XYZ file of C-alpha atoms in Angstrom:
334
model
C 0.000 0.000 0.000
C 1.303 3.517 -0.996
C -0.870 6.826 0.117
C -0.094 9.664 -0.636
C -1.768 13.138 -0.324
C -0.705 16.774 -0.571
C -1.468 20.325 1.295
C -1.110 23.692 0.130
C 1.278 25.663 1.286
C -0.224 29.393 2.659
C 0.826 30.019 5.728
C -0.114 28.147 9.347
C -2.637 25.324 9.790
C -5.744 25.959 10.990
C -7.957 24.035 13.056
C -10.096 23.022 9.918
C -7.347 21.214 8.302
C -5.664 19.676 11.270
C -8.972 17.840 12.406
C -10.379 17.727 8.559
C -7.153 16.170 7.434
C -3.393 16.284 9.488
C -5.067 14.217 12.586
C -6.336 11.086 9.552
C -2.449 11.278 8.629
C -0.694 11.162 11.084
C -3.220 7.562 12.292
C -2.129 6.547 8.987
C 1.345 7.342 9.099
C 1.094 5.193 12.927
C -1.464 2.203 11.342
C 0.793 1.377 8.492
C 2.728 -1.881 8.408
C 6.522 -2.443 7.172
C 5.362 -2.708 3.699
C 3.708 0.373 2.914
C 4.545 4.031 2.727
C 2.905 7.719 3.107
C 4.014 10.265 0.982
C 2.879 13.979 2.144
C 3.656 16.911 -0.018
C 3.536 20.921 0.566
C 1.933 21.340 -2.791
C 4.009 24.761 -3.731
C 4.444 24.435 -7.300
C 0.023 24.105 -7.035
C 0.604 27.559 -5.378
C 1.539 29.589 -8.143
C -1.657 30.568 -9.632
C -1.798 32.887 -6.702
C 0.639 35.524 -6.575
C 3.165 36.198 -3.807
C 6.545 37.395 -3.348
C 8.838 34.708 -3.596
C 9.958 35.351 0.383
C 6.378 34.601 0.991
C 6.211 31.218 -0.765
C 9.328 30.291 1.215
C 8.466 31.475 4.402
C 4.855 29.450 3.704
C 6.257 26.126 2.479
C 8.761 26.069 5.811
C 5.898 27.133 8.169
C 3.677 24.347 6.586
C 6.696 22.019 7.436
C 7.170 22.690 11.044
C 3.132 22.733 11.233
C 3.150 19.029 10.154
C 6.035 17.844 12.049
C 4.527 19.227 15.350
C 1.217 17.593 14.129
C 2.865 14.575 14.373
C 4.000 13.459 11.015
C 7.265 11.881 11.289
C 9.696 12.642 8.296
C 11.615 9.233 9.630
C 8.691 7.272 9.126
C 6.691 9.012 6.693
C 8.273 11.120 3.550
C 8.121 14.503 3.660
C 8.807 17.511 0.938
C 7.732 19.837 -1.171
C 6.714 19.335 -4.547
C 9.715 22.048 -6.041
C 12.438 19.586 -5.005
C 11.192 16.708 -7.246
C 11.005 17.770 -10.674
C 8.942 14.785 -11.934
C 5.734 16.162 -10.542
C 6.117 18.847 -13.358
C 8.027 16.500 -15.970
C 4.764 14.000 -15.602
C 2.427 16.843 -15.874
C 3.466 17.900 -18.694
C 3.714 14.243 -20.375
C 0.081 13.780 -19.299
C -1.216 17.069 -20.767
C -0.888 15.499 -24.318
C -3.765 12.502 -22.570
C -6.351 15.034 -20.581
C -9.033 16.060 -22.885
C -9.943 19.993 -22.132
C -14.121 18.197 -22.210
C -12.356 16.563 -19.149
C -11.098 20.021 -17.230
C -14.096 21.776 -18.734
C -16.406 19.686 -15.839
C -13.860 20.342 -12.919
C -16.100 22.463 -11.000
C -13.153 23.296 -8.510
C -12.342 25.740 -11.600
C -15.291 27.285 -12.470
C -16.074 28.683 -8.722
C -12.084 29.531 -8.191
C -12.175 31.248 -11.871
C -15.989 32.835 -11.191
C -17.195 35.278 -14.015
C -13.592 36.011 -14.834
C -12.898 33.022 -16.621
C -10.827 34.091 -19.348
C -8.638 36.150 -17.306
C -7.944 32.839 -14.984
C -4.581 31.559 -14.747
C -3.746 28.822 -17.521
C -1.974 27.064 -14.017
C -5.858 27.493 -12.843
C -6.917 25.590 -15.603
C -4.544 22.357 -15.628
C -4.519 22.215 -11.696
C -5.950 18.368 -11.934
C -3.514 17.457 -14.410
C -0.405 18.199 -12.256
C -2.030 16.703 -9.097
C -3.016 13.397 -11.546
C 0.670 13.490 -11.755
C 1.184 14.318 -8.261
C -0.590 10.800 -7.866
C 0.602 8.658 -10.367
C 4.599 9.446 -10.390
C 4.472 7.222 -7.662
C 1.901 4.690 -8.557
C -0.029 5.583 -5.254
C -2.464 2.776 -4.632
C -4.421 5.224 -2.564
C -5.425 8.554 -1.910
C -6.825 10.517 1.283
C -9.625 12.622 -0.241
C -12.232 15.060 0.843
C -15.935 15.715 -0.752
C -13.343 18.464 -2.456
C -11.462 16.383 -4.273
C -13.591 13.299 -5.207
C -13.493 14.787 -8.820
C -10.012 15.444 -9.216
C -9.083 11.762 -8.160
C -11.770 10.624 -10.572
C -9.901 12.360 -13.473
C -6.355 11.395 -12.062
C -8.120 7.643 -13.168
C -9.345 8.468 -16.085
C -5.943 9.426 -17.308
C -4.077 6.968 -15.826
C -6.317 4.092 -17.435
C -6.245 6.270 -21.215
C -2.441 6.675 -21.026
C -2.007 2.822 -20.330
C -4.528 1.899 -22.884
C -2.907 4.541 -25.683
C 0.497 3.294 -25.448
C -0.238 -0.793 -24.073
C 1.545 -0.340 -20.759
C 0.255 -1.558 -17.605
C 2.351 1.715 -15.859
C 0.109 3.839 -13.969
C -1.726 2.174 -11.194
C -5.373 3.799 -10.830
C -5.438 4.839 -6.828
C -8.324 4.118 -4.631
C -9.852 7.080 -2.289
C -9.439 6.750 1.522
C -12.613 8.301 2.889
C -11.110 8.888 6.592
C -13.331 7.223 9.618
C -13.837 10.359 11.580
C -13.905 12.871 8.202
C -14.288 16.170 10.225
C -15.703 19.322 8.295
C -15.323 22.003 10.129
C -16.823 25.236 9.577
C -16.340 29.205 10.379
C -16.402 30.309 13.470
C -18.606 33.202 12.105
C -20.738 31.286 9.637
C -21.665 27.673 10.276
C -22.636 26.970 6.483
C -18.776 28.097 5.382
C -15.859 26.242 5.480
C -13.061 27.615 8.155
C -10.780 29.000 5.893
C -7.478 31.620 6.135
C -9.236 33.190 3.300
C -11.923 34.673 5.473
C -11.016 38.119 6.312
C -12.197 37.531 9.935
C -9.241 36.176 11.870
C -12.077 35.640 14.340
C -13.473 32.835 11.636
C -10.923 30.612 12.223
C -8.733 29.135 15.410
C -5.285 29.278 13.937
C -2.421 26.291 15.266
C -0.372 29.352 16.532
C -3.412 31.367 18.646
C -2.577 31.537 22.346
C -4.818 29.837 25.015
C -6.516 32.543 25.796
C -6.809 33.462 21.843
C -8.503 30.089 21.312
C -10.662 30.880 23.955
C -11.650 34.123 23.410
C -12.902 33.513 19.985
C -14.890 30.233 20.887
C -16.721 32.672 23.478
C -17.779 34.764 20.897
C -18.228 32.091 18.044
C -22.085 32.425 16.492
C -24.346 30.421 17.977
C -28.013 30.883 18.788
C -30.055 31.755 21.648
C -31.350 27.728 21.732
C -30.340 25.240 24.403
C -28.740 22.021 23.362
C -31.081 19.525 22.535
C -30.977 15.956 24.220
C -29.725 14.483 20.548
C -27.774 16.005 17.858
C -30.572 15.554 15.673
C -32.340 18.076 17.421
C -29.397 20.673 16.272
C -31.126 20.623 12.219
C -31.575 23.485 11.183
C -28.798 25.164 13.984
C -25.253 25.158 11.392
C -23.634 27.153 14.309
C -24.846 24.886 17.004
C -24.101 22.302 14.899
C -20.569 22.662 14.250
C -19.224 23.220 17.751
C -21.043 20.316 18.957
C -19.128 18.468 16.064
C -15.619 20.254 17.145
C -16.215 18.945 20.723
C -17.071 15.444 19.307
C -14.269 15.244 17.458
C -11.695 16.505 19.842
C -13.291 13.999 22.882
C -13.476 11.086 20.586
C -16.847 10.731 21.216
C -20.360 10.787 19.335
C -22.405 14.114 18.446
C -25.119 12.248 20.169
C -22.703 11.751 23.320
C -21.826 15.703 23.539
C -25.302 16.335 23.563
C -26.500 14.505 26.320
C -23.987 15.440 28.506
C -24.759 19.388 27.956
C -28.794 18.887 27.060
C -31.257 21.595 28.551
C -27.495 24.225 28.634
C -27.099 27.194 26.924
C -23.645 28.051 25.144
C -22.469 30.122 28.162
C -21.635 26.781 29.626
C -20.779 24.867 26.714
C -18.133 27.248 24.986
C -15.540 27.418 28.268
C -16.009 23.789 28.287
C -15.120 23.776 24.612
C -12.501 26.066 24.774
C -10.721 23.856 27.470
C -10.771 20.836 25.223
C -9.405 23.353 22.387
C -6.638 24.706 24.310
C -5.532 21.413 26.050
C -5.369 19.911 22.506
C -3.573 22.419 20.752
C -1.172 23.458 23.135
C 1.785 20.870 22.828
C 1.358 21.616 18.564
C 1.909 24.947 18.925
C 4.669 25.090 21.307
C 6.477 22.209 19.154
C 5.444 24.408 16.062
C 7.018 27.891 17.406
C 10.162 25.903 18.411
C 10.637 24.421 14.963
C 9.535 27.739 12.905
C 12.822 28.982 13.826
C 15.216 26.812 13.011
C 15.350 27.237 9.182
C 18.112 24.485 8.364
C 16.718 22.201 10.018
C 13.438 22.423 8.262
C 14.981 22.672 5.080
C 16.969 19.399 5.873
C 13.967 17.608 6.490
C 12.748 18.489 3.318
C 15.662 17.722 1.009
C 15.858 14.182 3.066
C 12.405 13.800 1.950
C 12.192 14.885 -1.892
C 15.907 12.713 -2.238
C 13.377 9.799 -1.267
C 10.709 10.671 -3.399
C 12.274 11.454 -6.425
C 14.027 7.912 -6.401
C 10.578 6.281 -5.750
C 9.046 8.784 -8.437
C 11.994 8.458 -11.074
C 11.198 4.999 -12.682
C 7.903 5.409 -13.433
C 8.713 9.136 -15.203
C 11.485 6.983 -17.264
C 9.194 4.214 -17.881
C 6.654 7.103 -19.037
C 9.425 9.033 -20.945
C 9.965 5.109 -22.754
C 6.255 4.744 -23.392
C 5.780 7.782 -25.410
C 8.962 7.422 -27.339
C 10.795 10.192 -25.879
C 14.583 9.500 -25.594
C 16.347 10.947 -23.112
């Protein structure tokens, strides 16, 4: 078994993706067996059809490192880079632009709400996203592939090329990769808006609970999350209707390792004056050892970089014979 799965690189985790996606790889990362191997990627080369200053883009993709390390993915067990430092990501993706179909992009709906109206002023990069993380995928014949209700679609196409590549040029190369659909899939939402997802690009800072917000931070902005002026029901399905309600109840769950329906009898007939502390305690206690590892790590540039370059020297090797085989396929002679 091979998984691997990528995250983009802008700036600190937040709480959305650590219990959305970090926490489901770093069980992973501790579940697998002798025989298989994660491969986790700070997908900066994906980050380029967003401008910033090239200080910026470092100072994210190092951030994002230390974030994952003090997450508690191990770059000894687990191998960890950014895409830059491999150049067969973009080699492949360009090798597999000549088997995508544009009918294929033209139904990635990922594009058409990140390129809006504007669509003909989008980024070309914008446009063949799914093509470079099909490549992403299949330069190292990942049999599977942590995915969110996000990224269904992409995966979907990564298949579809894989299987019309083999069948244009009779190779059995590229295997097609399974989704992982994590056991606890968290979706969290904004702090200020229960049917959005927590995101760094809500202006609200308040939105959010970053990995680097103090204890009394995280607590200060669970106090004054949105909620409503309901009690908690007796079972969670008594919180329909209630997004707000609804998504700290899940946040709690989550972060007790218990049920919605659990959380809800313990606090049912409350109000969210005595639920938030409560929640805010289980935030704090939960986060605190990440971002104290984090802020330790942050500043120690070499040694972030070190783990990186250890990591893409692995990757590349595992990546390189399928590019040559690739390369072979096609006819190319290198």
């Amino acid at each position: 078994m091979r998984v691997l799965s990528g995250i983009q690189p802008t700036g600190n985790l937040h709480l959305g993706n650590y219990l959305g996606a970090i926490r489901n790889w770093v069980r992973m990362q501790d579940e697998m067996d002798s025989a298989s191997q994660c491969f986790f990627f700070l997908a900066d080369m994906h980050s380029i059809t967003v401008h910033e200053t090239r200080e910026q883009r470092i100072r994210n993709v190092r951030d994002m490192a230390a974030a994952l390390v003090a997450a508690g993915i191990d770059p000894d067990r687990s191998v960890l880079f950014n895409q830059a430092r491999v150049p067969a990501h973009a080699e492949l993706a360009w090798l597999l632009n000549g088997t995508a179909r544009i009918g294929w992009l033209n139904r990635m709906t990922q594009f058409k709400d990140k390129a809006g109206k504007d669509r003909e002023g989008a980024s070309v990069g914008l446009f063949v996203y799914p093509v470079l993380q099909a490549a992403d995928i299949l330069a190292y014949n990942a049999t599977h592939v942590p995915v969110g209700e996000d990224q269904k679609q992409h995966l979907e196409l990564a298949r579809d090329i894989a299987a019309k590549f083999n069948a244009d040029f009779g190779v059995d190369l590229f295997t097609l990769p399974a989704p992982i659909i994590p056991k606890e899939s968290a979706r969290i939402m904004s702090l200020r808006d229960g049917t959005a997802k927590m995101s760094k690009s809500d202006p609200s800072d308040m939105s959010r609970i970053n990995l680097t917000d103090d204890d009394d931070l995280i607590m200060q902005k669970v106090k004054k999350a949105k909620t409503d002026p309901e009690p908690l029901p007796e079972m969670a399905e008594g919180l329909a209707g209630r997004p707000e309600a609804n998504n700290l109840v899940g946040i709690y769950a989550v972060l007790a390792g218990c049920s919605p329906d659990a959380v809800c009898a313990e606090f049912a007939g409350k109000g969210f004056g005595a639920f938030k502390p409560a929640l805010g305690d289980l935030l704090t206690a939960a986060l605190r050892p990440i971002r104290e590892r984090f802020v330790a790590l942050r500043t120690d540039d070499a040694a972030l970089d070190a783990i990186l370059e250890k990591g893409a020297a692995r990757a590349a090797a595992a990546a390189e014979p399928t590019l040559r085989a690739a390369y072979d396929a096609m006819g190319l002679m290198r």
